[in-house]
PDB file of N, CA and C in Angstrom:
ATOM      1  N   UNK U   8       9.032  67.367 142.968  1.00  0.00           N
ATOM      2  CA  UNK U   8       8.228  67.304 141.601  1.00  0.00           C
ATOM      3  C   UNK U   8       9.140  68.377 141.139  1.00  0.00           C
ATOM      4  N   UNK U   9       9.794  68.939 140.840  1.00  0.00           N
ATOM      5  CA  UNK U   9      10.599  69.725 140.471  1.00  0.00           C
ATOM      6  C   UNK U   9      11.518  68.707 139.616  1.00  0.00           C
ATOM      7  N   UNK U  10      12.206  68.090 140.230  1.00  0.00           N
ATOM      8  CA  UNK U  10      13.012  66.864 139.406  1.00  0.00           C
ATOM      9  C   UNK U  10      12.578  66.568 138.336  1.00  0.00           C
ATOM     10  N   UNK U  11      11.343  65.936 138.619  1.00  0.00           N
ATOM     11  CA  UNK U  11      10.527  65.573 137.188  1.00  0.00           C
ATOM     12  C   UNK U  11      10.320  66.215 136.172  1.00  0.00           C
ATOM     13  N   UNK U  12       9.767  67.458 136.928  1.00  0.00           N
ATOM     14  CA  UNK U  12       9.615  68.374 135.372  1.00  0.00           C
ATOM     15  C   UNK U  12      10.777  68.445 135.075  1.00  0.00           C
ATOM     16  N   UNK U  13      11.688  68.555 135.294  1.00  0.00           N
ATOM     17  CA  UNK U  13      13.255  68.999 134.404  1.00  0.00           C
ATOM     18  C   UNK U  13      13.529  68.127 133.821  1.00  0.00           C
ATOM     19  N   UNK U  14      13.339  66.518 134.591  1.00  0.00           N
ATOM     20  CA  UNK U  14      13.471  65.647 133.523  1.00  0.00           C
ATOM     21  C   UNK U  14      12.714  65.336 132.504  1.00  0.00           C
ATOM     22  N   UNK U  15      11.418  65.652 132.251  1.00  0.00           N
ATOM     23  CA  UNK U  15      10.166  65.863 131.334  1.00  0.00           C
ATOM     24  C   UNK U  15      10.874  67.054 130.293  1.00  0.00           C
ATOM     25  N   UNK U  16      11.507  68.359 130.432  1.00  0.00           N
ATOM     26  CA  UNK U  16      11.891  68.933 129.848  1.00  0.00           C
ATOM     27  C   UNK U  16      13.035  68.467 129.079  1.00  0.00           C
ATOM     28  N   UNK U  17      14.157  67.793 129.743  1.00  0.00           N
ATOM     29  CA  UNK U  17      15.161  67.185 129.143  1.00  0.00           C
ATOM     30  C   UNK U  17      14.858  66.345 128.084  1.00  0.00           C
ATOM     31  N   UNK U  18      14.045  65.295 128.640  1.00  0.00           N
ATOM     32  CA  UNK U  18      13.527  64.508 127.860  1.00  0.00           C
ATOM     33  C   UNK U  18      12.826  64.880 126.501  1.00  0.00           C
ATOM     34  N   UNK U  19      12.018  65.894 126.281  1.00  0.00           N
ATOM     35  CA  UNK U  19      11.069  66.124 125.412  1.00  0.00           C
ATOM     36  C   UNK U  19      12.237  66.832 124.605  1.00  0.00           C
ATOM     37  N   UNK U  20      13.388  67.567 125.064  1.00  0.00           N
ATOM     38  CA  UNK U  20      14.385  68.235 123.788  1.00  0.00           C
ATOM     39  C   UNK U  20      15.111  67.237 123.702  1.00  0.00           C
ATOM     40  N   UNK U  21      15.486  66.432 124.187  1.00  0.00           N
ATOM     41  CA  UNK U  21      16.317  64.999 123.609  1.00  0.00           C
ATOM     42  C   UNK U  21      15.428  64.520 122.306  1.00  0.00           C
ATOM     43  N   UNK U  22      14.266  64.376 122.873  1.00  0.00           N
ATOM     44  CA  UNK U  22      13.379  63.062 121.961  1.00  0.00           C
ATOM     45  C   UNK U  22      13.096  64.124 120.688  1.00  0.00           C
ATOM     46  N   UNK U  23      13.215  65.697 120.577  1.00  0.00           N
ATOM     47  CA  UNK U  23      12.998  66.497 119.804  1.00  0.00           C
ATOM     48  C   UNK U  23      14.213  66.462 118.422  1.00  0.00           C
ATOM     49  N   UNK U  24      15.363  66.440 119.406  1.00  0.00           N
ATOM     50  CA  UNK U  24      16.475  66.270 118.894  1.00  0.00           C
ATOM     51  C   UNK U  24      16.984  65.081 117.833  1.00  0.00           C
ATOM     52  N   UNK U  25      16.049  64.005 118.554  1.00  0.00           N
ATOM     53  CA  UNK U  25      16.683  62.742 117.951  1.00  0.00           C
ATOM     54  C   UNK U  25      15.533  62.687 116.869  1.00  0.00           C
ATOM     55  N   UNK U  26      14.346  63.454 116.631  1.00  0.00           N
ATOM     56  CA  UNK U  26      13.949  63.110 115.557  1.00  0.00           C
ATOM     57  C   UNK U  26      14.459  64.146 114.260  1.00  0.00           C
ATOM     58  N   UNK U  27      15.260  65.275 114.580  1.00  0.00           N
ATOM     59  CA  UNK U  27      15.817  66.078 113.439  1.00  0.00           C
ATOM     60  C   UNK U  27      17.140  64.526 113.363  1.00  0.00           C
ATOM     61  N   UNK U  28      17.717  63.946 113.689  1.00  0.00           N
ATOM     62  CA  UNK U  28      18.786  63.211 113.589  1.00  0.00           C
ATOM     63  C   UNK U  28      17.848  61.967 112.744  1.00  0.00           C
ATOM     64  N   UNK U  29      16.721  61.610 113.075  1.00  0.00           N
ATOM     65  CA  UNK U  29      16.342  60.557 112.479  1.00  0.00           C
ATOM     66  C   UNK U  29      15.688  60.761 111.284  1.00  0.00           C
ATOM     67  N   UNK U  30      14.935  62.384 111.304  1.00  0.00           N
ATOM     68  CA  UNK U  30      15.074  62.305 109.151  1.00  0.00           C
ATOM     69  C   UNK U  30      16.045  62.807 108.659  1.00  0.00           C
ATOM     70  N   UNK U  31      17.126  62.856 109.211  1.00  0.00           N
ATOM     71  CA  UNK U  31      18.515  62.786 108.381  1.00  0.00           C
ATOM     72  C   UNK U  31      18.758  61.359 107.900  1.00  0.00           C
ATOM     73  N   UNK U  32      18.531  60.579 108.902  1.00  0.00           N
ATOM     74  CA  UNK U  32      19.073  59.019 108.937  1.00  0.00           C
ATOM     75  C   UNK U  32      17.828  59.124 107.737  1.00  0.00           C
ATOM     76  N   UNK U  33      16.636  59.008 107.861  1.00  0.00           N
ATOM     77  CA  UNK U  33      15.797  58.570 106.898  1.00  0.00           C
ATOM     78  C   UNK U  33      15.630  59.055 105.396  1.00  0.00           C
ATOM     79  N   UNK U  34      16.135  60.381 105.226  1.00  0.00           N
ATOM     80  CA  UNK U  34      16.822  60.928 103.822  1.00  0.00           C
ATOM     81  C   UNK U  34      18.023  60.007 103.067  1.00  0.00           C
ATOM     82  N   UNK U  35      18.826  59.636 104.206  1.00  0.00           N
ATOM     83  CA  UNK U  35      19.824  58.659 103.731  1.00  0.00           C
ATOM     84  C   UNK U  35      19.199  57.360 103.223  1.00  0.00           C
ATOM     85  N   UNK U  36      18.243  56.795 103.976  1.00  0.00           N
ATOM     86  CA  UNK U  36      17.706  55.656 104.004  1.00  0.00           C
ATOM     87  C   UNK U  36      16.637  55.815 102.255  1.00  0.00           C
ATOM     88  N   UNK U  37      16.183  56.937 102.206  1.00  0.00           N
ATOM     89  CA  UNK U  37      15.306  56.716 100.847  1.00  0.00           C
ATOM     90  C   UNK U  37      16.170  56.545  99.935  1.00  0.00           C
ATOM     91  N   UNK U  38      17.351  57.180  99.962  1.00  0.00           N
ATOM     92  CA  UNK U  38      18.147  56.989  98.834  1.00  0.00           C
ATOM     93  C   UNK U  38      18.984  55.983  98.658  1.00  0.00           C
ATOM     94  N   UNK U  39      19.034  54.819  99.537  1.00  0.00           N
ATOM     95  CA  UNK U  39      20.087  53.718  99.709  1.00  0.00           C
ATOM     96  C   UNK U  39      19.050  52.527  99.697  1.00  0.00           C
ATOM     97  N   UNK U  40      17.982  52.449 100.444  1.00  0.00           N
ATOM     98  CA  UNK U  40      17.077  51.533 101.074  1.00  0.00           C
ATOM     99  C   UNK U  40      15.674  51.592 101.209  1.00  0.00           C
ATOM    100  N   UNK U  41      15.124  51.643  99.658  1.00  0.00           N
ATOM    101  CA  UNK U  41      13.877  51.738  99.629  1.00  0.00           C
ATOM    102  C   UNK U  41      12.916  50.393 100.223  1.00  0.00           C
ATOM    103  N   UNK U  42      13.580  49.343 100.969  1.00  0.00           N
ATOM    104  CA  UNK U  42      13.086  48.489 101.110  1.00  0.00           C
ATOM    105  C   UNK U  42      12.312  48.239 102.517  1.00  0.00           C
ATOM    106  N   UNK U  43      13.117  49.297 103.094  1.00  0.00           N
ATOM    107  CA  UNK U  43      13.232  49.273 104.733  1.00  0.00           C
ATOM    108  C   UNK U  43      12.519  50.763 105.227  1.00  0.00           C
ATOM    109  N   UNK U  44      11.949  51.260 103.820  1.00  0.00           N
ATOM    110  CA  UNK U  44      11.109  52.894 104.255  1.00  0.00           C
ATOM    111  C   UNK U  44      10.293  52.707 104.793  1.00  0.00           C
ATOM    112  N   UNK U  45       9.157  51.656 105.045  1.00  0.00           N
ATOM    113  CA  UNK U  45       8.003  51.798 105.205  1.00  0.00           C
ATOM    114  C   UNK U  45       8.330  51.721 106.789  1.00  0.00           C
ATOM    115  N   UNK U  46       8.672  50.296 107.448  1.00  0.00           N
ATOM    116  CA  UNK U  46       9.459  50.304 108.905  1.00  0.00           C
ATOM    117  C   UNK U  46       9.907  51.248 109.202  1.00  0.00           C
ATOM    118  N   UNK U  47      10.737  52.533 108.685  1.00  0.00           N
ATOM    119  CA  UNK U  47      11.169  53.438 109.256  1.00  0.00           C
ATOM    120  C   UNK U  47      10.526  54.568 109.404  1.00  0.00           C
ATOM    121  N   UNK U  48       9.441  54.451 108.326  1.00  0.00           N
ATOM    122  CA  UNK U  48       8.355  55.631 108.786  1.00  0.00           C
ATOM    123  C   UNK U  48       7.508  55.528 109.749  1.00  0.00           C
ATOM    124  N   UNK U  49       7.100  54.374 110.066  1.00  0.00           N
ATOM    125  CA  UNK U  49       6.111  53.524 111.396  1.00  0.00           C
ATOM    126  C   UNK U  49       6.998  53.855 112.461  1.00  0.00           C
ATOM    127  N   UNK U  50       8.082  53.550 112.478  1.00  0.00           N
ATOM    128  CA  UNK U  50       9.196  53.844 113.675  1.00  0.00           C
ATOM    129  C   UNK U  50       9.195  55.404 113.946  1.00  0.00           C
ATOM    130  N   UNK U  51       9.498  56.044 112.885  1.00  0.00           N
ATOM    131  CA  UNK U  51       9.502  57.909 113.275  1.00  0.00           C
ATOM    132  C   UNK U  51       8.317  58.324 113.713  1.00  0.00           C
ATOM    133  N   UNK U  52       7.197  57.574 112.926  1.00  0.00           N
ATOM    134  CA  UNK U  52       5.878  58.371 113.059  1.00  0.00           C
ATOM    135  C   UNK U  52       5.515  58.085 114.587  1.00  0.00           C
ATOM    136  N   UNK U  53       5.732  57.119 114.807  1.00  0.00           N
ATOM    137  CA  UNK U  53       5.326  56.591 116.777  1.00  0.00           C
ATOM    138  C   UNK U  53       6.172  57.320 117.429  1.00  0.00           C
ATOM    139  N   UNK U  54       7.410  57.430 117.336  1.00  0.00           N
ATOM    140  CA  UNK U  54       8.038  57.867 118.050  1.00  0.00           C
ATOM    141  C   UNK U  54       8.021  59.723 118.225  1.00  0.00           C
ATOM    142  N   UNK U  55       7.921  60.131 117.103  1.00  0.00           N
ATOM    143  CA  UNK U  55       7.310  61.291 117.114  1.00  0.00           C
ATOM    144  C   UNK U  55       6.176  61.648 117.759  1.00  0.00           C
ATOM    145  N   UNK U  56       5.308  60.790 117.791  1.00  0.00           N
ATOM    146  CA  UNK U  56       3.702  60.895 118.521  1.00  0.00           C
ATOM    147  C   UNK U  56       3.916  60.860 119.918  1.00  0.00           C
ATOM    148  N   UNK U  57       5.120  59.958 120.338  1.00  0.00           N
ATOM    149  CA  UNK U  57       5.388  59.906 121.681  1.00  0.00           C
ATOM    150  C   UNK U  57       5.951  61.260 122.288  1.00  0.00           C
ATOM    151  N   UNK U  58       6.948  61.770 121.443  1.00  0.00           N
ATOM    152  CA  UNK U  58       7.311  62.788 121.934  1.00  0.00           C
ATOM    153  C   UNK U  58       6.539  64.163 122.439  1.00  0.00           C
ATOM    154  N   UNK U  59       6.106  64.103 120.932  1.00  0.00           N
ATOM    155  CA  UNK U  59       4.661  65.235 120.884  1.00  0.00           C
ATOM    156  C   UNK U  59       3.612  65.344 122.274  1.00  0.00           C
ATOM    157  N   UNK U  60       3.339  63.948 122.563  1.00  0.00           N
ATOM    158  CA  UNK U  60       2.332  63.689 123.878  1.00  0.00           C
ATOM    159  C   UNK U  60       2.982  63.897 124.737  1.00  0.00           C
ATOM    160  N   UNK U  61       4.417  63.433 125.020  1.00  0.00           N
ATOM    161  CA  UNK U  61       5.319  64.235 126.454  1.00  0.00           C
ATOM    162  C   UNK U  61       5.414  65.701 126.280  1.00  0.00           C
ATOM    163  N   UNK U  62       5.624  66.026 125.049  1.00  0.00           N
ATOM    164  CA  UNK U  62       6.016  67.431 124.970  1.00  0.00           C
ATOM    165  C   UNK U  62       4.965  68.365 125.651  1.00  0.00           C
ATOM    166  N   UNK U  63       3.278  67.877 125.088  1.00  0.00           N
ATOM    167  CA  UNK U  63       2.217  68.686 125.568  1.00  0.00           C
ATOM    168  C   UNK U  63       1.960  68.601 126.761  1.00  0.00           C
ATOM    169  N   UNK U  64       2.379  67.378 127.657  1.00  0.00           N
ATOM    170  CA  UNK U  64       2.112  66.882 128.914  1.00  0.00           C
ATOM    171  C   UNK U  64       2.812  67.847 129.677  1.00  0.00           C
ATOM    172  N   UNK U  65       4.303  68.462 129.430  1.00  0.00           N
ATOM    173  CA  UNK U  65       5.035  69.070 129.809  1.00  0.00           C
ATOM    174  C   UNK U  65       4.555  70.376 129.719  1.00  0.00           C
ATOM    175  N   UNK U  66       4.038  70.877 128.762  1.00  0.00           N
ATOM    176  CA  UNK U  66       3.471  72.487 128.705  1.00  0.00           C
ATOM    177  C   UNK U  66       2.763  72.299 129.099  1.00  0.00           C
ATOM    178  N   UNK U  67       1.485  71.467 129.920  1.00  0.00           N
ATOM    179  CA  UNK U  67       0.328  71.814 130.366  1.00  0.00           C
ATOM    180  C   UNK U  67       0.786  71.513 132.056  1.00  0.00           C
ATOM    181  N   UNK U  68       1.870  71.081 132.517  1.00  0.00           N
ATOM    182  CA  UNK U  68       2.233  71.458 133.904  1.00  0.00           C
ATOM    183  C   UNK U  68       3.033  72.621 133.950  1.00  0.00           C
ATOM    184  N   UNK U  69       3.526  73.522 132.752  1.00  0.00           N
ATOM    185  CA  UNK U  69       4.285  74.471 132.918  1.00  0.00           C
ATOM    186  C   UNK U  69       3.768  75.684 133.780  1.00  0.00           C
ATOM    187  N   UNK U  70       2.219  75.798 133.615  1.00  0.00           N
ATOM    188  CA  UNK U  70       1.819  77.157 134.441  1.00  0.00           C
ATOM    189  C   UNK U  70       1.462  77.175 135.772  1.00  0.00           C
ATOM    190  N   UNK U  71       1.928  75.729 136.247  1.00  0.00           N
ATOM    191  CA  UNK U  71       1.978  75.593 137.735  1.00  0.00           C
ATOM    192  C   UNK U  71       3.210  75.393 138.530  1.00  0.00           C
ATOM    193  N   UNK U  72       4.216  75.449 137.816  1.00  0.00           N
ATOM    194  CA  UNK U  72       5.845  75.464 138.304  1.00  0.00           C
ATOM    195  C   UNK U  72       5.818  76.960 138.805  1.00  0.00           C
ATOM    196  N   UNK U  73       6.769  76.612 140.095  1.00  0.00           N
ATOM    197  CA  UNK U  73       7.174  76.035 140.629  1.00  0.00           C
ATOM    198  C   UNK U  73       6.630  75.152 141.471  1.00  0.00           C
ATOM    199  N   UNK U  74       5.307  75.304 141.898  1.00  0.00           N
ATOM    200  CA  UNK U  74       4.113  74.742 142.934  1.00  0.00           C
ATOM    201  C   UNK U  74       3.556  73.459 141.840  1.00  0.00           C
ATOM    202  N   UNK U  75       4.434  72.451 141.495  1.00  0.00           N
ATOM    203  CA  UNK U  75       4.062  71.252 140.681  1.00  0.00           C
ATOM    204  C   UNK U  75       2.865  70.475 141.431  1.00  0.00           C
ATOM    205  N   UNK U  76       1.539  70.054 141.140  1.00  0.00           N
ATOM    206  CA  UNK U  76       1.187  69.023 141.938  1.00  0.00           C
ATOM    207  C   UNK U  76       1.628  67.424 141.262  1.00  0.00           C
ATOM    208  N   UNK U  77       1.129  66.648 141.650  1.00  0.00           N
ATOM    209  CA  UNK U  77       0.819  65.233 141.193  1.00  0.00           C
ATOM    210  C   UNK U  77      -0.110  64.755 140.394  1.00  0.00           C
ATOM    211  N   UNK U  78       0.193  64.403 139.337  1.00  0.00           N
ATOM    212  CA  UNK U  78      -0.372  64.125 138.030  1.00  0.00           C
ATOM    213  C   UNK U  78      -1.595  62.930 138.254  1.00  0.00           C
ATOM    214  N   UNK U  79      -2.764  63.371 137.564  1.00  0.00           N
ATOM    215  CA  UNK U  79      -4.092  62.821 138.069  1.00  0.00           C
ATOM    216  C   UNK U  79      -3.989  61.496 137.420  1.00  0.00           C
ATOM    217  N   UNK U  80      -4.992  60.781 137.842  1.00  0.00           N
ATOM    218  CA  UNK U  80      -4.867  58.950 136.995  1.00  0.00           C
ATOM    219  C   UNK U  80      -5.168  59.212 135.591  1.00  0.00           C
ATOM    220  N   UNK U  81      -5.304  60.040 135.200  1.00  0.00           N
ATOM    221  CA  UNK U  81      -6.083  60.229 133.552  1.00  0.00           C
ATOM    222  C   UNK U  81      -4.609  60.500 132.710  1.00  0.00           C
ATOM    223  N   UNK U  82      -3.711  61.264 133.720  1.00  0.00           N
ATOM    224  CA  UNK U  82      -2.343  62.165 133.025  1.00  0.00           C
ATOM    225  C   UNK U  82      -1.675  60.395 133.036  1.00  0.00           C
ATOM    226  N   UNK U  83      -1.421  59.821 134.170  1.00  0.00           N
ATOM    227  CA  UNK U  83      -0.763  59.000 134.513  1.00  0.00           C
ATOM    228  C   UNK U  83      -0.801  57.552 133.517  1.00  0.00           C
ATOM    229  N   UNK U  84      -2.318  57.102 133.171  1.00  0.00           N
ATOM    230  CA  UNK U  84      -2.812  56.299 132.220  1.00  0.00           C
ATOM    231  C   UNK U  84      -2.112  56.780 130.968  1.00  0.00           C
ATOM    232  N   UNK U  85      -2.347  57.973 130.527  1.00  0.00           N
ATOM    233  CA  UNK U  85      -1.629  58.736 129.292  1.00  0.00           C
ATOM    234  C   UNK U  85      -0.118  58.124 129.367  1.00  0.00           C
ATOM    235  N   UNK U  86       0.814  58.715 130.501  1.00  0.00           N
ATOM    236  CA  UNK U  86       1.856  58.538 130.228  1.00  0.00           C
ATOM    237  C   UNK U  86       2.202  57.033 129.808  1.00  0.00           C
ATOM    238  N   UNK U  87       1.704  55.911 130.583  1.00  0.00           N
ATOM    239  CA  UNK U  87       1.844  54.863 130.957  1.00  0.00           C
ATOM    240  C   UNK U  87       1.446  54.258 129.188  1.00  0.00           C
ATOM    241  N   UNK U  88       0.303  54.655 128.822  1.00  0.00           N
ATOM    242  CA  UNK U  88       0.252  54.425 126.999  1.00  0.00           C
ATOM    243  C   UNK U  88       1.305  54.940 126.527  1.00  0.00           C
ATOM    244  N   UNK U  89       1.433  55.784 126.354  1.00  0.00           N
ATOM    245  CA  UNK U  89       2.808  56.412 125.331  1.00  0.00           C
ATOM    246  C   UNK U  89       3.818  55.904 125.598  1.00  0.00           C
ATOM    247  N   UNK U  90       4.126  55.156 126.532  1.00  0.00           N
ATOM    248  CA  UNK U  90       5.374  54.317 127.147  1.00  0.00           C
ATOM    249  C   UNK U  90       5.306  52.729 126.495  1.00  0.00           C
ATOM    250  N   UNK U  91       4.024  52.552 126.471  1.00  0.00           N
ATOM    251  CA  UNK U  91       3.636  51.400 125.655  1.00  0.00           C
ATOM    252  C   UNK U  91       4.054  51.641 124.137  1.00  0.00           C
ATOM    253  N   UNK U  92       3.900  52.239 123.919  1.00  0.00           N
ATOM    254  CA  UNK U  92       3.423  53.053 122.333  1.00  0.00           C
ATOM    255  C   UNK U  92       5.165  53.345 122.204  1.00  0.00           C
ATOM    256  N   UNK U  93       6.092  53.966 122.610  1.00  0.00           N
ATOM    257  CA  UNK U  93       6.958  54.023 122.665  1.00  0.00           C
ATOM    258  C   UNK U  93       7.912  52.865 122.419  1.00  0.00           C
ATOM    259  N   UNK U  94       7.998  51.843 123.259  1.00  0.00           N
ATOM    260  CA  UNK U  94       8.179  50.308 123.500  1.00  0.00           C
ATOM    261  C   UNK U  94       8.237  49.454 121.938  1.00  0.00           C
ATOM    262  N   UNK U  95       6.874  50.069 121.675  1.00  0.00           N
ATOM    263  CA  UNK U  95       6.450  49.327 120.102  1.00  0.00           C
ATOM    264  C   UNK U  95       7.083  49.728 119.089  1.00  0.00           C
ATOM    265  N   UNK U  96       6.978  50.883 118.865  1.00  0.00           N
ATOM    266  CA  UNK U  96       8.044  51.703 117.919  1.00  0.00           C
ATOM    267  C   UNK U  96       9.394  51.723 118.085  1.00  0.00           C
ATOM    268  N   UNK U  97       9.974  51.451 119.224  1.00  0.00           N
ATOM    269  CA  UNK U  97      11.253  51.197 119.126  1.00  0.00           C
ATOM    270  C   UNK U  97      11.641  49.704 118.775  1.00  0.00           C
ATOM    271  N   UNK U  98      10.699  48.854 119.134  1.00  0.00           N
ATOM    272  CA  UNK U  98      10.870  47.568 118.443  1.00  0.00           C
ATOM    273  C   UNK U  98      11.073  47.165 116.888  1.00  0.00           C
ATOM    274  N   UNK U  99      10.369  48.219 116.459  1.00  0.00           N
ATOM    275  CA  UNK U  99      10.189  48.342 115.351  1.00  0.00           C
ATOM    276  C   UNK U  99      11.875  49.197 114.595  1.00  0.00           C
ATOM    277  N   UNK U 100      12.304  50.066 115.376  1.00  0.00           N
ATOM    278  CA  UNK U 100      13.853  50.509 115.175  1.00  0.00           C
ATOM    279  C   UNK U 100      15.000  49.735 115.462  1.00  0.00           C
ATOM    280  N   UNK U 101      14.402  48.522 116.314  1.00  0.00           N
ATOM    281  CA  UNK U 101      15.478  47.140 116.248  1.00  0.00           C
ATOM    282  C   UNK U 101      15.088  46.475 115.432  1.00  0.00           C
ATOM    283  N   UNK U 102      14.488  46.605 114.484  1.00  0.00           N
ATOM    284  CA  UNK U 102      13.879  45.577 113.251  1.00  0.00           C
ATOM    285  C   UNK U 102      14.642  45.852 112.227  1.00  0.00           C
ATOM    286  N   UNK U 103      14.903  47.433 112.114  1.00  0.00           N
ATOM    287  CA  UNK U 103      15.536  47.958 111.172  1.00  0.00           C
ATOM    288  C   UNK U 103      17.070  47.748 110.838  1.00  0.00           C
ATOM    289  N   UNK U 104      17.597  47.645 112.042  1.00  0.00           N
ATOM    290  CA  UNK U 104      19.134  47.343 112.159  1.00  0.00           C
ATOM    291  C   UNK U 104      19.355  45.699 112.277  1.00  0.00           C
ATOM    292  N   UNK U 105      18.351  45.237 112.544  1.00  0.00           N
ATOM    293  CA  UNK U 105      18.329  43.376 112.863  1.00  0.00           C
ATOM    294  C   UNK U 105      18.085  42.535 111.360  1.00  0.00           C
ATOM    295  N   UNK U 106      16.623  43.339 110.936  1.00  0.00           N
ATOM    296  CA  UNK U 106      16.095  42.541 109.830  1.00  0.00           C
ATOM    297  C   UNK U 106      17.045  43.164 108.335  1.00  0.00           C
ATOM    298  N   UNK U 107      17.284  44.710 108.179  1.00  0.00           N
ATOM    299  CA  UNK U 107      17.468  45.086 107.297  1.00  0.00           C
ATOM    300  C   UNK U 107      18.759  45.814 107.014  1.00  0.00           C
ATOM    301  N   UNK U 108      19.380  45.601 108.015  1.00  0.00           N
ATOM    302  CA  UNK U 108      20.977  46.125 108.609  1.00  0.00           C
ATOM    303  C   UNK U 108      20.964  47.403 107.974  1.00  0.00           C
ATOM    304  N   UNK U 109      20.361  48.511 108.790  1.00  0.00           N
ATOM    305  CA  UNK U 109      20.612  49.775 108.251  1.00  0.00           C
ATOM    306  C   UNK U 109      21.382  50.646 108.655  1.00  0.00           C
ATOM    307  N   UNK U 110      22.153  49.746 109.748  1.00  0.00           N
ATOM    308  CA  UNK U 110      23.330  50.545 110.511  1.00  0.00           C
ATOM    309  C   UNK U 110      24.944  50.581 109.550  1.00  0.00           C
ATOM    310  N   UNK U 111      25.265  51.698 109.350  1.00  0.00           N
ATOM    311  CA  UNK U 111      26.915  52.085 108.430  1.00  0.00           C
ATOM    312  C   UNK U 111      27.580  51.441 109.271  1.00  0.00           C
TER     313      UNK U 111
END
């Protein structure tokens, strides 16, 4: 259980780091590619929501550390829903690259 807790902390940290770099990319996009802004905002909003959800779930587990219990069915359903949402957000991110050609 501890390994999954540490992985969750690492994933949340890297997610917040990705949000910072994504915001920097969004500012560049605002100057150069107005046509892709709506898709970029939706992509960033979805992924930021997923990072927030997983961060909250990790924070909820922290008081149990180091004797972490298995997640309840409700928490597992929330995690599966967040992963599904993340897949949709990443699909929109792929469209930014393939359709709008926003890669430098």
